[in-house]
CSV table of C-alpha atoms in Angstrom, one decimal:
chain,number,residue,atom,x,y,z
W,1,GLN,CA,-9.2,14.9,8.9
W,2,VAL,CA,-7.8,11.9,6.3
W,3,GLN,CA,-8.1,8.3,7.5
W,4,VAL,CA,-6.7,5.2,5.9
W,5,GLN,CA,-8.1,1.8,6.4
W,6,GLU,CA,-7.0,-1.3,5.8
W,7,SER,CA,-9.2,-4.7,4.8
W,8,GLY,CA,-8.7,-8.1,3.7
W,9,PRO,CA,-8.7,-11.5,5.1
W,10,GLY,CA,-5.6,-12.1,7.5
W,11,LEU,CA,-4.9,-16.3,6.2
W,12,VAL,CA,-3.6,-16.9,2.6
W,13,LYS,CA,-2.2,-20.0,1.7
W,14,PRO,CA,1.0,-20.2,-0.3
W,15,SER,CA,0.6,-19.5,-3.8
W,16,GLN,CA,-2.3,-17.6,-3.7
W,17,THR,CA,-2.8,-13.9,-4.0
W,18,LEU,CA,-3.0,-12.1,-1.6
W,19,SER,CA,-6.1,-9.1,-2.0
W,20,LEU,CA,-6.0,-6.3,0.6
W,21,THR,CA,-8.3,-3.5,0.4
W,22,CYS,CA,-7.2,0.4,1.4
W,23,THR,CA,-10.4,2.6,2.1
W,24,VAL,CA,-9.9,6.0,1.8
W,25,SER,CA,-12.1,8.6,4.3
W,26,GLY,CA,-12.3,12.6,4.9
W,27,GLY,CA,-10.3,13.0,1.7
W,28,SER,CA,-10.1,12.7,-1.5
W,29,ILE,CA,-7.7,9.8,-3.5
W,30,LYS,CA,-7.4,12.1,-6.2
W,31,THR,CA,-6.3,15.7,-3.9
W,32,LEU,CA,-3.7,16.8,-6.2
W,33,TYR,CA,0.3,15.7,-4.8
W,34,TYR,CA,-1.1,12.8,-2.7
W,35,VAL,CA,0.1,8.9,-3.1
W,36,TRP,CA,-1.2,6.3,-1.5
W,37,SER,CA,1.0,3.7,-0.4
W,38,TRP,CA,1.8,0.2,0.7
W,39,ILE,CA,3.9,-0.7,2.9
W,40,ARG,CA,4.5,-3.8,5.4
W,41,GLN,CA,6.5,-5.5,8.7
W,42,SER,CA,7.1,-8.7,8.7
W,43,PRO,CA,8.6,-10.2,12.2
W,44,GLY,CA,11.9,-9.0,13.1
W,45,LYS,CA,11.8,-6.3,10.0
W,46,GLY,CA,12.0,-2.5,9.6
W,47,LEU,CA,9.4,-1.5,7.1
W,48,GLU,CA,9.2,-2.7,4.0
W,49,TRP,CA,7.6,0.0,1.1
W,50,MET,CA,6.2,-2.4,-1.5
W,51,GLY,CA,4.6,0.4,-3.9
W,52,ASP,CA,1.9,3.2,-4.1
W,53,ILE,CA,-0.8,4.9,-6.5
W,54,ALA,CA,-0.7,8.7,-7.2
W,55,HIS,CA,-3.3,10.6,-7.0
W,56,ASP,CA,-3.4,10.2,-11.1
W,57,GLY,CA,-3.6,6.8,-11.0
W,58,ARG,CA,-0.1,6.3,-11.7
W,59,ALA,CA,1.7,3.3,-9.4
W,60,PHE,CA,5.0,2.6,-8.6
W,61,TYR,CA,6.3,-0.4,-6.9
W,62,ASN,CA,9.4,-1.4,-5.2
W,63,PRO,CA,11.9,-3.7,-7.8
W,64,SER,CA,12.5,-6.2,-5.2
W,65,LEU,CA,8.7,-7.4,-5.2
W,66,LYS,CA,7.2,-5.6,-9.0
W,67,SER,CA,7.2,-8.7,-10.9
W,68,ARG,CA,4.6,-10.3,-7.7
W,69,THR,CA,2.7,-6.4,-7.0
W,70,SER,CA,-0.1,-5.1,-8.5
W,71,ILE,CA,-1.9,-1.6,-7.0
W,72,SER,CA,-5.3,0.4,-8.3
W,73,TRP,CA,-7.6,2.4,-7.4
W,74,ASP,CA,-11.6,2.5,-7.6
W,75,THR,CA,-12.2,6.7,-8.1
W,76,SER,CA,-15.7,5.9,-7.0
W,77,GLU,CA,-15.6,4.2,-4.0
W,78,ASN,CA,-12.3,6.4,-3.3
W,79,ARG,CA,-10.6,3.2,-2.5
W,80,PHE,CA,-6.8,1.3,-3.8
W,81,SER,CA,-5.8,-2.3,-3.8
W,82,LEU,CA,-2.9,-4.5,-3.4
W,83,GLN,CA,-2.3,-7.6,-4.7
W,84,LEU,CA,0.5,-10.1,-4.5
W,85,PHE,CA,0.7,-12.4,-6.6
W,86,SER,CA,2.7,-16.0,-5.4
W,87,VAL,CA,2.9,-15.4,-1.6
W,88,THR,CA,4.7,-17.5,0.2
W,89,PRO,CA,5.4,-17.6,4.4
W,90,GLU,CA,7.9,-15.0,3.9
W,91,ASP,CA,5.1,-13.0,2.5
W,92,ALA,CA,3.5,-13.2,6.5
W,93,ALA,CA,3.5,-9.8,7.8
W,94,VAL,CA,1.7,-6.5,9.2
W,95,TYR,CA,0.0,-4.9,6.2
W,96,TYR,CA,-0.1,-1.2,6.3
W,97,CYS,CA,-1.9,1.5,4.2
W,98,ALA,CA,-0.2,5.0,4.5
W,99,ALA,CA,-1.0,8.5,2.8
W,100,GLY,CA,2.1,11.0,2.1
W,101,ASP,CA,1.9,14.5,0.7
W,102,CYS,CA,4.3,14.8,-2.4
W,103,SER,CA,4.1,18.4,-2.3
W,104,GLY,CA,4.7,18.6,1.8
W,105,TYR,CA,8.2,17.2,2.3
W,106,GLY,CA,8.5,15.7,-1.3
W,107,CYS,CA,8.6,12.4,-2.9
W,108,TYR,CA,11.9,10.5,-5.4
W,109,GLU,CA,10.4,7.8,-7.3
W,110,GLY,CA,7.1,8.2,-6.4
W,111,ARG,CA,7.7,7.5,-3.3
W,112,PRO,CA,6.6,10.5,-0.1
W,113,PHE,CA,9.7,11.1,2.1
W,114,LYS,CA,7.8,11.1,4.9
W,115,TYR,CA,3.3,10.2,5.8
W,116,ASP,CA,0.7,12.2,6.7
W,117,TYR,CA,-1.8,9.4,7.8
W,118,TRP,CA,-1.3,5.5,8.4
W,119,GLY,CA,-4.2,2.6,8.7
W,120,GLN,CA,-3.8,0.5,11.8
W,121,GLY,CA,-2.5,-2.2,9.5
W,122,THR,CA,-3.9,-5.5,9.2
W,123,GLN,CA,-2.3,-8.5,10.1
W,124,VAL,CA,-1.2,-11.5,7.3
W,125,THR,CA,-0.8,-15.4,7.5
W,126,VAL,CA,0.7,-16.8,5.3
W,127,SER,CA,-0.1,-21.0,5.7
W,128,SER,CA,-1.6,-24.0,3.9
């Protein structure tokens, strides 16, 4: 059973960079057809897909966040990371990592239609 778990600081100052890591256990981050995503939910809003990294290392980004987002992986540690640059209070949210199998329900432009595994989420506050 694959498990994913987010980690990182819960408080970031405006204009700084938010860095989060998702550790994968129970399976390899290079498993064929799997995509590893970052998703967030701000207070009172729905889920927002931020981007992901595929089993072959290709990264895909939400166009609205692409200029401020970087997703990378460390295959030796079986984990992937999110960096969100120049954060503002509007970036305060619960951040989730999740995994989806593109060979199951499929993917479009790197984004799974369905996620098989979710982390519990980590609350991020942006405040000076």
